[in-house]
GROMACS .gro file of C-alpha atoms in nm:
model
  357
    1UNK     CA    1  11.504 -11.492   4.149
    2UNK     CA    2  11.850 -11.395   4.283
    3UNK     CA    3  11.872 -11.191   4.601
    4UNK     CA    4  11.964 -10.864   4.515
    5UNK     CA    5  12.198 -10.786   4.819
    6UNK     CA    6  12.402 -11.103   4.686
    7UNK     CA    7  12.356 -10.971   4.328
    8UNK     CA    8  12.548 -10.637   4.405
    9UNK     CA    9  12.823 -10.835   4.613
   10UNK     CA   10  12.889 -11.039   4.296
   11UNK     CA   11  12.884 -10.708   4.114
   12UNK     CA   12  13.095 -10.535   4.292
   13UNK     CA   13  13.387 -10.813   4.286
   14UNK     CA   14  13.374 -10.802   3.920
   15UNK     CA   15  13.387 -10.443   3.877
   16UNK     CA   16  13.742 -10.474   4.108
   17UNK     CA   17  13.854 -10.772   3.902
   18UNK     CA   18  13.745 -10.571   3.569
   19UNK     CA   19  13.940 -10.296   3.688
   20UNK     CA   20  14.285 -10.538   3.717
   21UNK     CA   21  14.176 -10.669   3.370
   22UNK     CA   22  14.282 -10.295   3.246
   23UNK     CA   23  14.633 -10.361   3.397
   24UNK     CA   24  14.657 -10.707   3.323
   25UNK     CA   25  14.435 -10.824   3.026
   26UNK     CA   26  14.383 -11.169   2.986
   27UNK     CA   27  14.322 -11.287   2.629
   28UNK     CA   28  14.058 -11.583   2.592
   29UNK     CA   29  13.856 -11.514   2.314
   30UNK     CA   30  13.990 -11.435   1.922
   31UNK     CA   31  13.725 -11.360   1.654
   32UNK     CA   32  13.874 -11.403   1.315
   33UNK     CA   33  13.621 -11.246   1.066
   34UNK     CA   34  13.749 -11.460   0.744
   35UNK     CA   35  13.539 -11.285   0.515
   36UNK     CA   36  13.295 -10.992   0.461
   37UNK     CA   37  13.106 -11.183   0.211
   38UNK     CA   38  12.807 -11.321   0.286
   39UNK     CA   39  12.495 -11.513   0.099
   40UNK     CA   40  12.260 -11.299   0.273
   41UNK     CA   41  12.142 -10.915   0.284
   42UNK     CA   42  12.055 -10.945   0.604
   43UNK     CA   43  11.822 -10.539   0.778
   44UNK     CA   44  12.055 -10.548   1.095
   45UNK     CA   45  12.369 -10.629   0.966
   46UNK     CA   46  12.608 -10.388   1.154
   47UNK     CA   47  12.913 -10.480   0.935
   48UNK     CA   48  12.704 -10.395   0.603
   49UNK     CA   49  12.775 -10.779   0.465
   50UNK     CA   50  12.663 -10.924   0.179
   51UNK     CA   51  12.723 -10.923  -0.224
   52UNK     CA   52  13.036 -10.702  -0.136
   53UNK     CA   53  13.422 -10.717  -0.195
   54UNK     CA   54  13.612 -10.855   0.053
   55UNK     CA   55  13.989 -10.861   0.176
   56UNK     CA   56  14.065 -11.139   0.257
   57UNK     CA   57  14.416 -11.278   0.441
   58UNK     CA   58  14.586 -11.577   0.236
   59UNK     CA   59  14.596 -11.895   0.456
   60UNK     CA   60  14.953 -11.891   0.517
   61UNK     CA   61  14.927 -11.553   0.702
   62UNK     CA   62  14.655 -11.738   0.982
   63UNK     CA   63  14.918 -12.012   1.029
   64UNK     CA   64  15.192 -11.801   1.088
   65UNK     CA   65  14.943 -11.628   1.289
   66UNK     CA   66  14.784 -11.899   1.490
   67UNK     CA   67  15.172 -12.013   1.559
   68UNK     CA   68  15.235 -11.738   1.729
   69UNK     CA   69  14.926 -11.688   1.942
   70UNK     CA   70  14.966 -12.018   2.053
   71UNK     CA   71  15.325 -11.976   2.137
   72UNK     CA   72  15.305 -11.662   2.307
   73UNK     CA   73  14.951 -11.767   2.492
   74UNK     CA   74  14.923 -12.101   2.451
   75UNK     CA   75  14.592 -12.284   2.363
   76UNK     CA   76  14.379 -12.461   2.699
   77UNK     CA   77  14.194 -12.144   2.810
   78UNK     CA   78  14.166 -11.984   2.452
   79UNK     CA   79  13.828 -11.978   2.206
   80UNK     CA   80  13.859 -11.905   1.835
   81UNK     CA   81  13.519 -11.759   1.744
   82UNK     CA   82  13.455 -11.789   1.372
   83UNK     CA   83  13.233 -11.505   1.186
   84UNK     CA   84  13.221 -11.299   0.834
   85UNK     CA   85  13.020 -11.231   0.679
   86UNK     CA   86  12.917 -11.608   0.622
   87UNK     CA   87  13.259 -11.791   0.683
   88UNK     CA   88  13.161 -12.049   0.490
   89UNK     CA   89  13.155 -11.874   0.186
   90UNK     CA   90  13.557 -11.866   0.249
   91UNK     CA   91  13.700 -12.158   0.010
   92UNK     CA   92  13.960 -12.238   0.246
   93UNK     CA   93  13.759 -12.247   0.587
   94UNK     CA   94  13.844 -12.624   0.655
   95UNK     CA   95  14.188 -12.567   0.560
   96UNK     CA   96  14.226 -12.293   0.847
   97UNK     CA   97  14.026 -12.405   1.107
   98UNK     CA   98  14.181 -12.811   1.035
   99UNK     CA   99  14.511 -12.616   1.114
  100UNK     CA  100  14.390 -12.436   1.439
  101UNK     CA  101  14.251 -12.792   1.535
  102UNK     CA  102  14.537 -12.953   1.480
  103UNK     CA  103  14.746 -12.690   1.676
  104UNK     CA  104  14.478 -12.793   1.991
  105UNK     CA  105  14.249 -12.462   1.983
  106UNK     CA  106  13.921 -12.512   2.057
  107UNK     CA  107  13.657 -12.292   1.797
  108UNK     CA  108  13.335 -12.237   1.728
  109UNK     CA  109  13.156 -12.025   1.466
  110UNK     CA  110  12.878 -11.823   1.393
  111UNK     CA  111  12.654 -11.865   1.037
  112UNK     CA  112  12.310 -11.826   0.873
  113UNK     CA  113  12.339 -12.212   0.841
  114UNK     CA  114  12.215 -12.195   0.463
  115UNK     CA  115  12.516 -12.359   0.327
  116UNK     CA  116  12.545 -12.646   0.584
  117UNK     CA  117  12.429 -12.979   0.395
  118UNK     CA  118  12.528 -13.333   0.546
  119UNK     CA  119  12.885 -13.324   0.428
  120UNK     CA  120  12.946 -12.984   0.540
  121UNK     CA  121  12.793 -13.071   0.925
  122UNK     CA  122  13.038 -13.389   0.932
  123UNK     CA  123  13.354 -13.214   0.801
  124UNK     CA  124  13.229 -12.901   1.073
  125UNK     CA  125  13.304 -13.212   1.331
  126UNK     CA  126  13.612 -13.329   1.157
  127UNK     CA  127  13.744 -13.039   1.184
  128UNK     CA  128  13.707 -12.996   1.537
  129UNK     CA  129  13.431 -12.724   1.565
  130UNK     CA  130  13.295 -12.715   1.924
  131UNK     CA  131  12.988 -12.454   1.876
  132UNK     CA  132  12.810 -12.296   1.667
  133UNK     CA  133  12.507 -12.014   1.665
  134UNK     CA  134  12.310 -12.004   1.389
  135UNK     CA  135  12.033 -11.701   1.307
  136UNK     CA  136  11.670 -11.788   1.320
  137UNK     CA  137  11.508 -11.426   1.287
  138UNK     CA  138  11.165 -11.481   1.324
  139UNK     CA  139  10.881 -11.723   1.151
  140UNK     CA  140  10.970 -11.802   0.799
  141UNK     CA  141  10.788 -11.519   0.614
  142UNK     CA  142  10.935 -11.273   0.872
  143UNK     CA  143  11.309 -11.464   0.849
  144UNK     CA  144  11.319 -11.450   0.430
  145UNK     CA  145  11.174 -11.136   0.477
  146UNK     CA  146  11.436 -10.938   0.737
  147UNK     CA  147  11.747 -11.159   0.592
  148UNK     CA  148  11.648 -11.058   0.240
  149UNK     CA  149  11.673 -11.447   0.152
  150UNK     CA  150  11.422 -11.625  -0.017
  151UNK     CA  151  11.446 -11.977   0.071
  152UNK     CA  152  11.675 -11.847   0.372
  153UNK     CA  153  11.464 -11.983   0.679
  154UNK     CA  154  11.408 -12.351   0.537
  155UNK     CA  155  11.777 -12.347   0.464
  156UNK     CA  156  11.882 -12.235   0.802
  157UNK     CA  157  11.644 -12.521   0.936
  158UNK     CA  158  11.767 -12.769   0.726
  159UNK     CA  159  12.127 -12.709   0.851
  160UNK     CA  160  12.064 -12.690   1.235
  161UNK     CA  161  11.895 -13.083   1.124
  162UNK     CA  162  12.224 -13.142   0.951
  163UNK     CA  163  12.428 -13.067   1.260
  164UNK     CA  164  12.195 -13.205   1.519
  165UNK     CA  165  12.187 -13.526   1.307
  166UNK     CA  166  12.569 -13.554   1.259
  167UNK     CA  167  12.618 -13.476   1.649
  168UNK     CA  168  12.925 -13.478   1.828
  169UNK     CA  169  12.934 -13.078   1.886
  170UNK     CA  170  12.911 -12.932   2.248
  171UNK     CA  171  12.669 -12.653   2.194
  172UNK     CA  172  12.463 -12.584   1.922
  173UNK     CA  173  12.262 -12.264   1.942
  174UNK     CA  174  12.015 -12.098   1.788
  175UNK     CA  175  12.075 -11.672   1.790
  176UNK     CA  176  11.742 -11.466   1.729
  177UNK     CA  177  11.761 -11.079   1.648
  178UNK     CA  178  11.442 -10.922   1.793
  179UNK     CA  179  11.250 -10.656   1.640
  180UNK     CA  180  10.945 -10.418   1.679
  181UNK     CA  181  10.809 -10.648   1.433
  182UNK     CA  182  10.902 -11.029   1.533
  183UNK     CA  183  10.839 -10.989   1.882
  184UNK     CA  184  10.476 -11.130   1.836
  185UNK     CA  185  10.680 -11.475   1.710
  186UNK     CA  186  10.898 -11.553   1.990
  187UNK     CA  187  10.633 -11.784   2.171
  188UNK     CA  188  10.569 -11.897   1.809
  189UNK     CA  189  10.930 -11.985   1.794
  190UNK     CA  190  10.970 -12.112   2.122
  191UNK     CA  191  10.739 -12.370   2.041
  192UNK     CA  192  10.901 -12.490   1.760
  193UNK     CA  193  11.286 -12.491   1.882
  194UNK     CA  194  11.206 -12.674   2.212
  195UNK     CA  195  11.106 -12.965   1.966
  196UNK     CA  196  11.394 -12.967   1.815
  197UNK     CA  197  11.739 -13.136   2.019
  198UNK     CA  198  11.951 -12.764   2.022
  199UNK     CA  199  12.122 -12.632   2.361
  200UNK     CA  200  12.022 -12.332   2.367
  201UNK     CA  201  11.846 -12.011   2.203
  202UNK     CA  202  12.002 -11.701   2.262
  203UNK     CA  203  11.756 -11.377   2.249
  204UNK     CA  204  11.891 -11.044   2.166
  205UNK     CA  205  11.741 -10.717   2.086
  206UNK     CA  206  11.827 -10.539   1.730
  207UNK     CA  207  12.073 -10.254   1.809
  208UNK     CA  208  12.078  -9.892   1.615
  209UNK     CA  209  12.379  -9.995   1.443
  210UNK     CA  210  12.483 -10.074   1.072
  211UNK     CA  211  12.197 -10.118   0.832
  212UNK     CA  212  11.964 -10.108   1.143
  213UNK     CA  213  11.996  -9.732   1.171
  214UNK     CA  214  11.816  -9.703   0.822
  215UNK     CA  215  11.497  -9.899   0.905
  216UNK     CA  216  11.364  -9.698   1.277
  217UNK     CA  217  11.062  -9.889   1.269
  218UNK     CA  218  11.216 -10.194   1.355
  219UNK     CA  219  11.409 -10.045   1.692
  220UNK     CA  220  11.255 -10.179   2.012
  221UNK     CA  221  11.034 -10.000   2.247
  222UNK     CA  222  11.063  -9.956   2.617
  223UNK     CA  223  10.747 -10.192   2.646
  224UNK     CA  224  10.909 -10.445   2.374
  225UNK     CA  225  11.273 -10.410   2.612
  226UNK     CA  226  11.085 -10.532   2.903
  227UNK     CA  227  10.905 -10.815   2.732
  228UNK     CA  228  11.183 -10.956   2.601
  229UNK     CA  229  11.333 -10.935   2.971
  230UNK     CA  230  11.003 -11.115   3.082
  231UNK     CA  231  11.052 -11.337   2.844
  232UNK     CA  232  11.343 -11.521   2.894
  233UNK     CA  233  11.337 -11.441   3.256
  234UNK     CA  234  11.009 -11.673   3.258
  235UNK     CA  235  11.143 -11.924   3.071
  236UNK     CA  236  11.455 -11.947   3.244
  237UNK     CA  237  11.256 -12.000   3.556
  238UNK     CA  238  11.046 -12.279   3.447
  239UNK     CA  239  11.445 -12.454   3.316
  240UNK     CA  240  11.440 -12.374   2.988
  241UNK     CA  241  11.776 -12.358   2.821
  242UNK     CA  242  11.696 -11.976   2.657
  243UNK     CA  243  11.914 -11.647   2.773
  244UNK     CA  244  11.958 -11.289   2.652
  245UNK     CA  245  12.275 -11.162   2.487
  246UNK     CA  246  12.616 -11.087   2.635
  247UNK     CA  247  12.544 -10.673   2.565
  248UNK     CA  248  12.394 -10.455   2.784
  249UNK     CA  249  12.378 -10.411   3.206
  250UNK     CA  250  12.067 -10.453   3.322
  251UNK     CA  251  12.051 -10.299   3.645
  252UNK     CA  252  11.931 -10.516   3.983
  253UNK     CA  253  11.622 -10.662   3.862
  254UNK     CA  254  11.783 -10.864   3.580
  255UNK     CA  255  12.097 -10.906   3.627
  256UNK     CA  256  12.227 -11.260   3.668
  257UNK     CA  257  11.839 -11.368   3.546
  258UNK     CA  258  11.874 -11.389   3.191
  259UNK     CA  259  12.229 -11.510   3.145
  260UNK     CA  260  12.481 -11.670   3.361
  261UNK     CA  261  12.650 -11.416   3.499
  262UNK     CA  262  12.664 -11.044   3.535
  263UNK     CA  263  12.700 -10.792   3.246
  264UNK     CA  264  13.104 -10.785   3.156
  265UNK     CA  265  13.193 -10.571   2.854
  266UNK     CA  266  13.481 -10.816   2.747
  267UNK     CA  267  13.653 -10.623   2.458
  268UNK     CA  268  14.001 -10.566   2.494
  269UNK     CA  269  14.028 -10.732   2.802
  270UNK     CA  270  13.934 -11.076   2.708
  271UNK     CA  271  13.869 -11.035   2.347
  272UNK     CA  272  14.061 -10.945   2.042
  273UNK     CA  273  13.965 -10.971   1.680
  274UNK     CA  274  14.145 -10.994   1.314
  275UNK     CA  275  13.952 -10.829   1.102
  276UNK     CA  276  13.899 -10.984   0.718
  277UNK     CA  277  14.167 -10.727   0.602
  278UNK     CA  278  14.433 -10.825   0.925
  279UNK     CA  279  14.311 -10.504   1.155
  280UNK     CA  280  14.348 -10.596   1.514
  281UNK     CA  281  14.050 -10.490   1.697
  282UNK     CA  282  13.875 -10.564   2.008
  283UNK     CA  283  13.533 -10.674   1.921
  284UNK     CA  284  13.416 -10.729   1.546
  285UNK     CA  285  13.036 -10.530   1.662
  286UNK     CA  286  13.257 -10.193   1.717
  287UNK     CA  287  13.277  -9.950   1.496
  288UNK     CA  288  13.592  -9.958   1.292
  289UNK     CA  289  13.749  -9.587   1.277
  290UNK     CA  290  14.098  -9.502   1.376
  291UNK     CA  291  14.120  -9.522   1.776
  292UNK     CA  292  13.954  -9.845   1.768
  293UNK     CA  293  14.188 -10.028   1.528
  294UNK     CA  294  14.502 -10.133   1.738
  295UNK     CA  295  14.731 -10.256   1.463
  296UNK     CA  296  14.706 -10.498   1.179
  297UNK     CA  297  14.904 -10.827   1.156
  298UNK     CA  298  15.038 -10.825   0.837
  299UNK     CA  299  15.246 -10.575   0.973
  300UNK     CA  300  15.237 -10.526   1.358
  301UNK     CA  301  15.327 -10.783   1.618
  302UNK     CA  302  15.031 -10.934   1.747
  303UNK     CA  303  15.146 -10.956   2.106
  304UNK     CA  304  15.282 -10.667   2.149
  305UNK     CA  305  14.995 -10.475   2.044
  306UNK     CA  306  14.768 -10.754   2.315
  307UNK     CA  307  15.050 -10.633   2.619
  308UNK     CA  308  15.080 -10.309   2.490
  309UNK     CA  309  14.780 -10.083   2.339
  310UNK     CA  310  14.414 -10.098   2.411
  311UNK     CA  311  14.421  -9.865   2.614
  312UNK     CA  312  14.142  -9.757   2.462
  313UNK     CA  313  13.921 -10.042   2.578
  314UNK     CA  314  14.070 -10.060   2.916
  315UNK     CA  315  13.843  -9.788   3.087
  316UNK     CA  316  13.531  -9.682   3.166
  317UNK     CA  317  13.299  -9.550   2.911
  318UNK     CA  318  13.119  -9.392   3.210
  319UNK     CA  319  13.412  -9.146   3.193
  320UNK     CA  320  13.376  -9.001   2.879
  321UNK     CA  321  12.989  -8.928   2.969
  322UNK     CA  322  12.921  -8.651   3.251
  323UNK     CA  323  12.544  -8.822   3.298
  324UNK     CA  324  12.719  -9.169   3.271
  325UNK     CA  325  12.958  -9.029   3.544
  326UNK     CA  326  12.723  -8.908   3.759
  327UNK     CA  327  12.466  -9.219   3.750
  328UNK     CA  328  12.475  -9.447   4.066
  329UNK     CA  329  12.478  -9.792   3.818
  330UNK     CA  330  12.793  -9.661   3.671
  331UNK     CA  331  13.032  -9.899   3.867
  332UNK     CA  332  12.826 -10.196   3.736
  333UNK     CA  333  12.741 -10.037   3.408
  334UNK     CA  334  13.122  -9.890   3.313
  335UNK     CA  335  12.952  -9.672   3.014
  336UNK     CA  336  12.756 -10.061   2.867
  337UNK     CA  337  12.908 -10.247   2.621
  338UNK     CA  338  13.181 -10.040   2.337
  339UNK     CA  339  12.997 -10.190   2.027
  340UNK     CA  340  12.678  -9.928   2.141
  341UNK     CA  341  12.851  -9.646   2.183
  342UNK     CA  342  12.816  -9.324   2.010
  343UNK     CA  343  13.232  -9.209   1.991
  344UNK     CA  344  13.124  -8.909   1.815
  345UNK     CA  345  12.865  -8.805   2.065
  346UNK     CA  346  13.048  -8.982   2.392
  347UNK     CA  347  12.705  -9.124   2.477
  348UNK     CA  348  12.550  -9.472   2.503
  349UNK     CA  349  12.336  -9.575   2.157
  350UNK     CA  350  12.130  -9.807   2.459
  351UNK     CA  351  12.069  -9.769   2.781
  352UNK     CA  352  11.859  -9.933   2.975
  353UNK     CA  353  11.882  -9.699   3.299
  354UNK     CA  354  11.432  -9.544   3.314
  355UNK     CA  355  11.393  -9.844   3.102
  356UNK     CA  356  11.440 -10.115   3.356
  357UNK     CA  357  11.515 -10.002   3.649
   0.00000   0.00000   0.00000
């Protein structure tokens, strides 16, 4: 375990160097969500994916687009994070993401992995794909059953195989959603991914967002919060390549255990999105209403919205909350991350403050 006198050191130069982030915003991470459409139904989807209609921007528009960001910001320190829906569902994936290769970005994606056969795994290397998280959402009766996917698990399986097989990728990850129900699996599951040749799993907790809010039962308890915590905290301990989710501060005692680094809300100051319509957002997990949509680039200038708005990510939540304001984690904290935040209520949809610590 960390000390925790060096923990809050570290914590208290990143809140200063968050705050110069408001001023000064440094863009390193793009999500382009190609498509809304998406093979799977999955309970927790917060974007409401699936069998749905979908905007979607014509190729030429993310080439002019990826021009520009690459003139205006240049490519070494920048990631192109890939989502939908299931991008791969987009017909001209390879054509877009061969271009952003070619122009020397570095991307990964995220998927259910159901559509990634042998030839789809080599032309994922081809074109120059770096990482990738695919979901794994339990045991297979629990995974078919929460992703509304008959089939889906063995699929999903079949394509981590495919990529592990083909090789050549930096990270391949496996991304489990954790539930009041699958919780009992995750020692079930551990079992079976550390047989298997992937980097890392990455453990997150199902969030009251999206289709989640219409199934309660599934929402984690205080006692399931702190076993995930245990969890990974163990297994991180005894080496293992597993760590919790970028979302969420978790006060002294696990801070800087279950993940790399400390809690860092990145949207708006590292991250920017293009929404499968053109929106320009911050992160694709917020909730899309009219203060968090920051332009569109079919018709605004990408940049100058980047240099120029945000403002409403570049603050504190805490400030919008009077028992946010007045809590003692709220330098560390800020308000958590924007994707759980209630913007009608000004409150937190999480917190973790009685729960943890």
């Amino acid at each position: 375990m960390f000390d925790v006198e060096i923990k809050r050191n570290h914590m208290t130069e990143l809140m200063e160097y968050r705050k110069s982030l408001f001023s000064k915003p440094r863009l390193r991470n793009l999500f382009l969500e190609l498509t809304m459409r998406c093979n799977e139904n999955c309970i927790h989807c917060g974007s409401r994916c699936g069998e749905v209609k979908s905007e979607e921007l014509p190729v030429e528009v993310y080439k002019t687009f990826l021009d520009k960001v690459k003139k205006d910001f240049g490519t070494g320190d920048k990631m192109i994070c890939v989502t939908g829906g299931e991008p791969l569902l987009r017909k001209e994936f390879f054509e877009i993401l061969g271009y952003a290769h070619k122009l020397g970005f570095s991307w990964g994606m995220t998927s259910n992995g159901t559509l990634i056969d042998k030839e789809c795994a080599h032309k994922l290397r081809m074109a120059g794909m770096r990482t990738i998280s695919i979901s794994i959402d339990g045991l297979e009766e629990t995974h078919d059953a929460f992703r509304r996917t008959p089939g889906g698990y063995k699929k999903a399986m079949q394509g981590i195989n495919n990529l592990i097989e083909e090789g050549g990728f930096k990270n391949i990850q496996v991304t489990t959603v954790v539930t009041h129900k699958n919780i009992t699996e995750l020692d079930a599951l551990y079992e079976i991914f550390d047989k298997m040749d992937i980097d890392s799993w990455r453990v997150i907790g199902i969030e009251p967002m999206g289709r989640a809010k219409d199934y309660p039962e599934l929402l984690l308890t205080a006692e399931d919060q702190k076993y995930i915590m245990e969890f990974i905290r163990n297994k991180r301990i005894a080496g293992e390549p597993v760590c919790y989710g970028c979302s969420h501060y978790l006060g002294n005692e696990y801070e800087r255990e279950l993940r790399d680094w400390y809690f860092l809300c990145t949207a708006g100051i590292y991250t920017a999105s293009i929404t499968a319509n053109g929106d320009i957002i911050a992160c694709l997990d917020i909730e899309r209403r009219p203060e968090t949509i920051q332009g569109n680039i079919l018709k605004d200038d990408f940049t100058e919205v980047w240099n120029n708005k945000f403002e409403f990510f570049r603050r504190d939540l805490s400030d919008c909350n009077e028992k946010c304001r007045n809590c003692s984690e709220k330098d560390f904290c800020h308000g958590d991350s924007f994707h759980s935040w209630d913007f009608d209520k000004n409150e937190p949809l999480v917190c973790f403050k009685d729960i943890l610590f």
